[in-house]
Short mmCIF file of C-alpha atoms in Angstrom, two decimals:
data_model
loop_
_atom_site.label_atom_id
_atom_site.label_comp_id
_atom_site.label_asym_id
_atom_site.label_seq_id
_atom_site.Cartn_x
_atom_site.Cartn_y
_atom_site.Cartn_z
CA MET A 976 81.75 140.55 147.44
CA SER A 977 79.63 143.08 145.50
CA ASP A 978 81.04 145.26 142.83
CA ASN A 979 83.60 147.59 144.42
CA VAL A 980 84.41 150.88 142.40
CA HIS A 981 87.45 152.89 143.53
CA ARG A 982 88.29 156.33 142.11
CA ARG A 983 91.89 157.65 141.83
CA GLY A 984 92.49 161.05 142.98
CA ALA A 985 92.79 163.46 140.08
CA GLY A 986 95.62 165.59 141.65
CA PRO A 987 99.18 164.77 140.38
CA GLN A 988 100.73 165.28 143.80
CA GLU A 989 99.55 162.44 145.92
CA PRO A 990 97.38 159.90 143.70
CA LYS A 991 95.15 157.64 145.74
CA GLU A 992 96.28 153.96 145.95
CA ASP A 993 94.51 151.75 143.68
CA GLU A 994 92.81 149.57 146.34
CA ALA A 995 91.08 147.40 143.96
CA ARG A 996 94.16 146.34 142.24
CA LEU A 997 95.92 145.74 145.58
CA GLU A 998 93.07 143.59 146.72
CA TRP A 999 93.03 141.66 143.46
CA LEU A 1000 96.92 141.02 143.79
CA GLY A 1001 96.30 140.01 147.53
CA ALA A 1002 93.85 137.41 146.46
CA LEU A 1003 96.42 136.27 143.87
CA ARG A 1004 99.05 135.79 146.36
CA GLU A 1005 96.69 133.88 148.79
CA SER A 1006 95.38 131.59 146.06
CA LEU A 1007 99.08 130.76 145.13
CA ALA A 1008 99.83 130.11 148.81
CA ASP A 1009 96.75 127.84 149.65
CA ARG A 1010 96.94 126.07 146.18
CA SER A 1011 93.41 127.29 145.12
CA PHE A 1012 94.86 129.14 142.24
CA VAL A 1013 93.72 127.83 138.76
CA LYS A 1014 94.87 130.46 136.11
CA LEU A 1015 94.68 134.21 135.33
CA ALA A 1016 94.29 136.24 132.23
CA ILE A 1017 95.40 140.01 131.82
CA GLY A 1018 94.19 142.08 128.92
CA HIS A 1019 93.11 145.39 127.57
CA TYR A 1020 96.71 146.38 126.88
CA GLY A 1021 97.49 150.05 126.34
CA GLY A 1022 101.17 150.21 126.62
CA ASN A 1023 103.95 150.73 124.13
CA GLU A 1024 105.17 147.08 123.34
CA GLN A 1025 104.26 146.40 119.74
CA GLY A 1026 101.86 143.68 119.21
CA LEU A 1027 101.33 142.60 122.82
CA ARG A 1028 97.67 141.64 123.44
CA ARG A 1029 97.25 139.43 126.44
CA ILE A 1030 99.17 137.62 129.31
CA LEU A 1031 98.04 134.19 130.52
CA ALA A 1032 99.36 132.28 133.50
CA ARG A 1033 98.96 128.96 135.38
CA LYS A 1034 100.87 126.74 137.58
CA ALA A 1035 103.41 124.19 136.04
CA LEU A 1036 106.08 121.71 137.00
CA ILE A 1037 109.33 122.77 135.39
CA GLY A 1038 111.68 119.95 135.98
CA ASN A 1039 110.76 119.12 139.66
CA ARG A 1040 110.02 122.65 140.58
CA GLU A 1041 106.49 124.09 140.91
CA GLN A 1042 106.41 127.47 139.08
CA VAL A 1043 104.03 130.06 137.37
CA SER A 1044 104.06 129.51 133.53
CA PHE A 1045 103.32 132.73 131.74
CA THR A 1046 102.30 132.92 128.14
CA TYR A 1047 102.80 136.51 126.52
CA ARG A 1048 100.44 136.49 123.55
CA TYR A 1049 101.31 138.73 120.81
CA LYS A 1050 99.48 139.44 117.45
CA THR A 1051 101.74 136.98 115.60
CA ARG A 1052 103.53 134.93 118.22
CA ASP A 1053 103.40 133.62 121.68
CA GLU A 1054 106.37 133.77 124.30
CA ALA A 1055 106.62 131.66 127.30
CA LYS A 1056 108.24 132.69 130.53
CA ASN A 1057 108.58 130.85 133.82
CA ALA A 1058 108.92 132.14 137.35
CA ASP A 1059 108.72 131.21 140.92
CA THR A 1060 105.77 132.43 142.97
CA GLU A 1061 107.24 135.85 144.22
CA ASP A 1062 108.76 136.72 140.75
CA GLY A 1063 105.44 135.67 139.16
CA ILE A 1064 103.43 138.20 141.40
CA ARG A 1065 105.97 140.87 140.40
CA ARG A 1066 105.44 140.20 136.75
CA VAL A 1067 101.66 140.55 137.26
CA GLU A 1068 102.22 143.83 139.15
CA ARG A 1069 104.51 145.27 136.36
CA ALA A 1070 101.85 144.21 133.75
CA PHE A 1071 99.36 146.50 135.29
CA GLU A 1072 101.93 149.25 135.61
CA ASP A 1073 103.07 148.76 131.99
CA GLY A 1074 99.59 149.33 130.45
CA PHE A 1075 97.30 146.35 131.06
CA ARG A 1076 93.89 147.41 132.48
CA THR A 1077 92.11 144.21 133.22
CA GLY A 1078 92.80 141.07 135.11
CA VAL A 1079 90.76 137.92 135.73
CA LEU A 1080 91.80 135.47 138.56
CA PHE A 1081 90.43 131.99 138.56
CA THR A 1082 90.54 130.06 141.68
CA THR A 1083 88.79 126.92 143.00
CA GLY A 1084 86.55 129.07 145.19
CA PHE A 1085 85.74 132.29 143.03
CA ASP A 1086 86.62 134.26 139.92
CA LEU A 1087 87.76 137.77 140.66
CA THR A 1088 87.91 140.49 137.89
CA TYR A 1089 89.98 143.76 138.25
CA GLU A 1090 89.23 146.53 135.70
CA ARG A 1091 90.56 150.11 135.31
CA PHE A 1092 88.65 152.36 133.24
CA ALA A 1093 89.91 155.21 130.97
CA ASP A 1094 88.67 157.90 133.40
CA GLY A 1095 90.62 156.42 136.28
CA ARG A 1096 87.70 154.40 137.90
CA THR A 1097 88.42 150.87 139.00
CA ALA A 1098 86.11 147.97 139.51
CA LEU A 1099 86.45 144.64 141.36
CA ARG A 1100 83.93 141.85 140.88
CA ARG A 1101 83.61 138.48 142.39
CA VAL A 1102 81.48 135.72 141.09
CA ALA A 1103 81.22 131.87 141.75
CA ALA A 1104 84.07 129.86 140.50
CA THR A 1105 83.80 128.87 137.02
CA GLN A 1106 86.83 126.63 137.25
CA PRO A 1107 85.99 124.08 140.13
CA ALA A 1108 89.37 122.31 140.04
CA ALA A 1109 92.83 123.50 139.92
CA ALA A 1110 94.54 122.87 136.65
CA PRO A 1111 97.06 119.89 136.72
CA LEU A 1112 100.69 120.80 136.80
CA ALA A 1113 101.43 119.58 133.32
CA HIS A 1114 103.94 121.85 131.65
CA ASP A 1115 106.40 119.12 131.23
CA ARG A 1116 104.33 116.15 132.16
CA GLN A 1117 105.67 112.95 130.79
CA LYS A 1118 103.89 111.75 127.61
CA ALA A 1119 102.33 108.25 128.23
CA ARG A 1120 104.65 105.92 126.62
CA LEU A 1121 103.90 102.52 125.07
CA ILE A 1122 107.42 101.60 126.55
CA PRO A 1123 107.63 103.23 129.97
CA GLY A 1124 110.98 103.68 131.80
CA ALA A 1125 109.99 102.09 134.90
CA ASP A 1126 109.96 98.24 135.54
CA ARG A 1127 111.89 97.66 132.43
CA PRO A 1128 115.17 96.11 133.50
CA TYR A 1129 116.56 95.80 129.85
CA LEU A 1130 116.37 99.68 129.49
CA HIS A 1131 118.64 99.87 132.54
CA ALA A 1132 120.90 97.10 131.17
CA LEU A 1133 121.14 98.98 127.88
CA GLY A 1134 121.98 102.33 129.47
CA ILE A 1135 118.77 103.91 128.90
CA THR A 1136 117.37 104.30 132.55
CA ASP A 1137 118.92 104.36 136.04
CA ALA A 1138 118.32 101.74 138.43
CA GLY A 1139 115.08 103.38 139.58
CA GLY A 1140 113.62 103.46 136.04
CA SER A 1141 114.22 107.20 135.33
CA VAL A 1142 115.39 107.96 131.77
CA LEU A 1143 118.94 109.34 131.97
CA LYS A 1144 119.49 112.65 130.54
CA SER A 1145 122.02 111.46 128.07
CA ALA A 1146 119.56 108.86 126.78
CA GLN A 1147 116.57 111.08 126.18
CA SER A 1148 116.82 110.99 122.35
CA LYS A 1149 117.20 107.25 122.36
CA TYR A 1150 114.21 106.76 124.54
CA ARG A 1151 112.11 108.98 122.37
CA GLN A 1152 113.35 107.01 119.25
CA ILE A 1153 112.45 103.63 120.91
CA ASN A 1154 108.82 104.84 121.64
CA ARG A 1155 108.42 106.63 118.21
CA TYR A 1156 109.32 103.36 116.59
CA VAL A 1157 106.90 101.29 118.44
CA GLU A 1158 104.08 103.88 117.84
CA LEU A 1159 104.62 103.81 114.22
CA LEU A 1160 104.70 99.90 113.84
CA ALA A 1161 101.90 99.23 116.34
CA PRO A 1162 98.90 99.92 114.14
CA MET A 1163 100.39 97.95 111.30
CA ILE A 1164 100.92 94.67 113.21
CA SER A 1165 98.30 91.96 113.08
CA GLU A 1166 97.92 89.19 115.69
CA ASN A 1167 99.10 86.61 113.31
CA MET A 1168 102.50 88.35 112.68
CA LEU A 1169 104.50 86.16 115.11
CA LYS A 1170 107.85 85.73 113.45
CA VAL A 1171 109.84 88.83 113.39
CA VAL A 1172 113.42 89.36 112.17
CA ASP A 1173 115.51 92.57 112.77
CA MET A 1174 118.29 92.74 110.37
CA GLY A 1175 121.41 94.71 111.68
CA SER A 1176 119.92 94.98 115.34
CA GLY A 1177 123.00 96.48 116.73
CA LYS A 1178 122.69 96.93 120.50
CA GLY A 1179 119.10 95.76 120.28
CA TYR A 1180 117.37 98.85 121.70
CA LEU A 1181 114.52 98.79 119.24
CA THR A 1182 114.52 94.96 119.10
CA PHE A 1183 113.91 94.62 122.75
CA ALA A 1184 111.44 97.44 122.79
CA LEU A 1185 109.34 95.74 120.03
CA TYR A 1186 109.34 92.44 121.89
CA ASP A 1187 108.37 94.14 125.05
CA TYR A 1188 105.35 95.85 123.18
CA LEU A 1189 104.24 92.66 121.42
CA THR A 1190 104.36 90.64 124.67
CA THR A 1191 103.32 93.12 127.27
CA VAL A 1192 100.86 95.26 125.59
CA ARG A 1193 99.49 93.10 122.70
CA HIS A 1194 99.73 89.79 124.82
CA MET A 1195 101.20 87.95 121.69
CA ALA A 1196 103.57 85.11 121.83
CA PRO A 1197 106.25 86.19 119.03
CA HIS A 1198 109.55 84.81 118.06
CA VAL A 1199 111.79 87.80 117.61
CA THR A 1200 115.38 87.37 116.24
CA GLY A 1201 117.99 90.25 116.08
CA VAL A 1202 120.64 89.56 113.33
CA GLU A 1203 123.97 91.22 114.07
CA GLN A 1204 127.38 90.94 112.61
CA ARG A 1205 129.37 92.00 115.81
CA ALA A 1206 129.80 89.02 118.00
CA GLU A 1207 130.20 91.16 121.18
CA LEU A 1208 126.78 92.78 120.72
CA VAL A 1209 125.18 89.41 120.12
CA THR A 1210 126.58 88.05 123.31
CA LEU A 1211 125.47 91.16 125.21
CA CYS A 1212 121.97 91.16 123.91
CA ASN A 1213 121.42 87.52 124.57
CA ARG A 1214 122.56 87.71 128.06
CA ILE A 1215 120.17 90.82 128.77
CA ALA A 1216 117.32 88.87 127.04
CA ALA A 1217 117.98 85.87 129.37
CA GLU A 1218 118.16 88.01 132.58
CA THR A 1219 115.11 90.01 131.62
CA GLY A 1220 113.04 86.63 131.00
CA PHE A 1221 112.35 87.28 127.31
CA GLY A 1222 112.18 83.82 126.32
CA GLY A 1223 111.06 84.44 122.67
CA LEU A 1224 113.84 86.89 121.89
CA ARG A 1225 117.24 85.87 120.54
CA PHE A 1226 120.10 87.32 118.73
CA VAL A 1227 122.32 85.66 116.12
CA GLN A 1228 125.47 86.45 114.58
CA GLY A 1229 125.37 86.98 110.71
CA THR A 1230 124.82 89.33 107.84
CA ILE A 1231 121.64 90.41 105.97
CA GLY A 1232 122.88 88.56 102.84
CA ASP A 1233 123.64 85.26 104.80
CA TYR A 1234 120.45 85.22 106.88
CA ASP A 1235 117.64 82.72 105.83
CA ALA A 1236 114.40 84.89 106.23
CA SER A 1237 112.02 82.10 105.22
CA GLY A 1238 108.74 82.09 106.95
CA VAL A 1239 109.18 85.59 108.35
CA ASP A 1240 106.06 87.70 109.00
CA ILE A 1241 107.85 91.00 109.86
CA LEU A 1242 111.27 91.93 108.43
CA ILE A 1243 112.96 95.09 109.82
CA ALA A 1244 116.16 96.76 108.78
CA LEU A 1245 116.83 100.19 110.24
CA HIS A 1246 119.84 102.22 109.18
CA ALA A 1247 121.28 99.56 106.77
CA CYS A 1248 123.84 101.31 104.74
CA ASP A 1249 123.37 101.95 100.99
CA THR A 1250 122.57 98.67 99.23
CA ALA A 1251 122.30 96.67 102.44
CA THR A 1252 118.72 98.06 102.70
CA ASP A 1253 118.03 96.62 99.30
CA ASP A 1254 119.30 93.19 100.44
CA ALA A 1255 116.94 93.27 103.28
CA LEU A 1256 114.05 94.30 101.11
CA ALA A 1257 114.86 91.53 98.82
CA LYS A 1258 114.85 89.11 101.66
CA GLY A 1259 111.58 90.19 102.88
CA ILE A 1260 109.95 90.22 99.42
CA ALA A 1261 111.28 86.69 98.58
CA ALA A 1262 109.95 85.44 101.96
CA GLY A 1263 106.59 86.88 101.34
CA ALA A 1264 106.74 88.87 104.50
CA ALA A 1265 103.38 90.34 105.63
CA LEU A 1266 105.15 93.56 106.79
CA ILE A 1267 108.54 94.93 105.73
CA VAL A 1268 110.04 97.86 107.52
CA VAL A 1269 113.19 99.76 106.56
CA ALA A 1270 114.92 103.08 107.35
CA PRO A 1271 117.66 103.53 104.85
CA CYS A 1272 120.70 105.55 104.97
CA CYS A 1273 123.79 106.35 102.88
CA HIS A 1274 122.18 106.31 99.44
CA LYS A 1275 125.28 105.86 97.26
CA GLN A 1276 124.36 103.53 94.34
CA ILE A 1277 121.61 105.51 92.73
CA ARG A 1278 123.50 108.72 93.31
CA ARG A 1279 126.38 107.29 91.28
CA GLU A 1280 123.99 106.43 88.42
CA MET A 1281 122.61 109.99 88.52
CA GLU A 1282 126.05 111.61 88.45
CA LYS A 1283 127.04 109.52 85.39
CA ALA A 1284 123.83 110.38 83.68
CA GLY A 1285 124.30 114.17 84.61
CA PRO A 1286 121.66 116.81 84.91
CA ARG A 1287 118.57 116.39 82.71
CA ASN A 1288 115.87 118.74 81.40
CA ARG A 1289 113.91 120.63 84.12
CA ASP A 1290 116.13 119.15 86.95
CA ASP A 1291 119.26 120.99 85.64
CA PHE A 1292 119.09 123.95 87.93
CA LEU A 1293 118.94 121.52 90.98
CA LEU A 1294 121.10 118.64 90.06
CA LYS A 1295 124.24 120.69 89.22
CA HIS A 1296 124.65 121.50 92.77
CA GLY A 1297 126.11 118.61 94.94
CA VAL A 1298 124.08 119.18 98.01
CA PHE A 1299 120.95 119.03 96.06
CA LEU A 1300 122.00 115.92 94.12
CA GLU A 1301 122.62 114.11 97.30
CA ARG A 1302 119.08 114.95 98.68
CA GLN A 1303 117.35 114.34 95.32
CA ALA A 1304 119.34 110.77 95.07
CA ALA A 1305 118.12 109.82 98.49
CA MET A 1306 114.41 110.58 97.62
CA VAL A 1307 114.87 108.90 94.14
CA THR A 1308 116.39 105.85 95.68
CA ASP A 1309 113.70 105.51 98.39
CA GLY A 1310 110.94 106.20 95.72
CA LEU A 1311 112.24 103.43 93.48
CA ARG A 1312 112.31 101.09 96.55
CA ALA A 1313 108.60 101.86 97.13
CA LEU A 1314 107.74 101.24 93.51
CA VAL A 1315 109.53 97.88 93.50
CA LEU A 1316 107.55 96.77 96.65
CA GLU A 1317 104.28 97.87 94.96
CA SER A 1318 105.25 95.88 91.89
CA ARG A 1319 105.55 92.92 94.22
CA GLY A 1320 102.15 93.08 95.90
CA TYR A 1321 102.76 95.41 98.73
CA THR A 1322 101.17 98.81 99.65
CA THR A 1323 103.63 101.32 100.87
CA LYS A 1324 103.69 104.21 103.27
CA VAL A 1325 106.57 106.57 104.07
CA PHE A 1326 107.02 108.17 107.51
CA GLU A 1327 109.54 110.48 109.06
CA PHE A 1328 111.42 108.64 111.83
CA ILE A 1329 113.49 109.90 114.72
CA SER A 1330 117.02 108.53 113.93
CA ASP A 1331 120.04 107.75 116.09
CA ALA A 1332 122.77 110.24 117.22
CA HIS A 1333 124.26 110.50 113.84
CA THR A 1334 121.36 111.97 111.82
CA ALA A 1335 118.42 113.98 113.14
CA LYS A 1336 115.82 112.05 111.09
CA ASN A 1337 115.29 109.25 108.77
CA VAL A 1338 112.80 108.18 106.22
CA MET A 1339 110.92 104.95 107.07
CA ILE A 1340 109.57 102.79 104.31
CA VAL A 1341 106.85 100.31 105.25
CA GLY A 1342 105.47 97.79 102.80
CA LYS A 1343 102.51 95.66 103.74
CA LYS A 1344 101.56 92.70 101.75
CA ARG A 1345 98.20 92.98 99.93
CA ARG A 1346 95.68 90.37 100.22
CA GLY A 1347 95.17 88.87 96.67
CA ALA A 1348 97.34 89.56 93.71
CA SER A 1349 96.54 92.54 91.35
CA SER A 1350 98.22 92.35 88.06
CA ALA A 1351 97.09 95.90 87.15
CA ARG A 1352 98.64 97.55 90.18
CA ALA A 1353 101.79 95.77 89.67
CA ALA A 1354 101.95 96.71 86.01
CA ALA A 1355 101.28 100.31 86.82
CA ALA A 1356 104.01 100.36 89.48
CA LEU A 1357 106.45 98.72 86.88
CA GLU A 1358 105.70 101.51 84.44
CA LYS A 1359 106.23 104.32 86.93
CA LEU A 1360 109.50 102.53 87.90
CA ARG A 1361 110.47 102.44 84.18
CA GLU A 1362 109.61 106.21 83.76
CA ALA A 1363 111.46 107.22 86.81
CA LYS A 1364 114.70 105.51 85.92
CA ALA A 1365 114.56 106.95 82.39
CA ARG A 1366 114.02 110.41 83.73
CA PHE A 1367 117.22 110.17 85.94
CA GLY A 1368 119.39 108.07 83.76
CA ILE A 1369 119.33 105.05 86.01
CA GLY A 1370 119.87 101.58 84.55
CA GLU A 1371 118.96 99.28 87.29
CA SER A 1372 118.72 99.65 91.02
CA HIS A 1373 120.55 97.07 93.31
CA LEU A 1374 117.20 95.97 94.53
CA GLU A 1375 116.03 94.95 91.15
CA ALA A 1376 119.21 93.27 90.46
CA VAL A 1377 119.10 91.27 93.68
CA LEU A 1378 115.37 90.16 93.02
CA ALA A 1379 116.32 89.07 89.40
#
């Protein structure tokens, strides 16, 4: 089509229909119907809504429904709105009525531009397609997961998926936690880290997932043990492991303090309460584990020490408030744990980790054994440890006491 220019009638009584806009909207409707629609952009806003600049739209899958996804772009924010096809076309019509003067329709066959000038003239321009393929319907496309829901019988047995492998609505957060956990650990695990112990494994969600990743994705032959105090959970997890064919995965009844961690390559303790995290760290350090991973909770021991010492110097304005003291105590506790690990030959990293249903997020502390001893690094970490304890009035952390 060559450029078409349509003039509106100047008289107020019977204005001439904007034929260019009608043709553009007709092309939009046809492209949505024959699935050649790629996207559209509406601009040159002259209306009264403060800050509104542009409207963008594309097709998307919302749940299992194909819809038109709109982005209303303001000066300082974006607003997303979804609509079915008919409502989407009406939104576009209203946009022109409310003050937008240009629209560009992208299809797999052509690009069509509509423009209305200040003097009332309109133009319609068609050019060859610049978008040769329709955009994928990816608004809520499932992220590629290291642990997929399909073909994972243990996820169904643990109540994460239905029989067809679809993640249950009630288990979405747990499924995200499982994959986030594996994503965090994956780059830190070496091929020679084959003996893994998960202290306080609970129902085994993360233990199963890690074993699945190591065997299915990394093609390793690990020996993974979940240590859990509750006998009924140990029985349940061993049954699921056997039914799934996970021959290198087992669960044993016991406590962190009682378990012999000798020879462990990876020691994990997630959501171990208060000093139980310290007991797990001590087990890993004593065993010389190549990788130690903990996600602590309930930081009580160091808080009691800080409460006895009272607010000090520049921290007075914070630590006199209980809620701030609780948060500060958690950070101090985990900071001391990281320093102890560094003084024992580990490099440390701290991540934010999606937790269970009781707390939104946790801190994950990871210690990786350094190759070769460094007395200078160990001494520096010990000095920082001493300074930190003096600053907050802490005598000795539980971790130090256990290691001593």
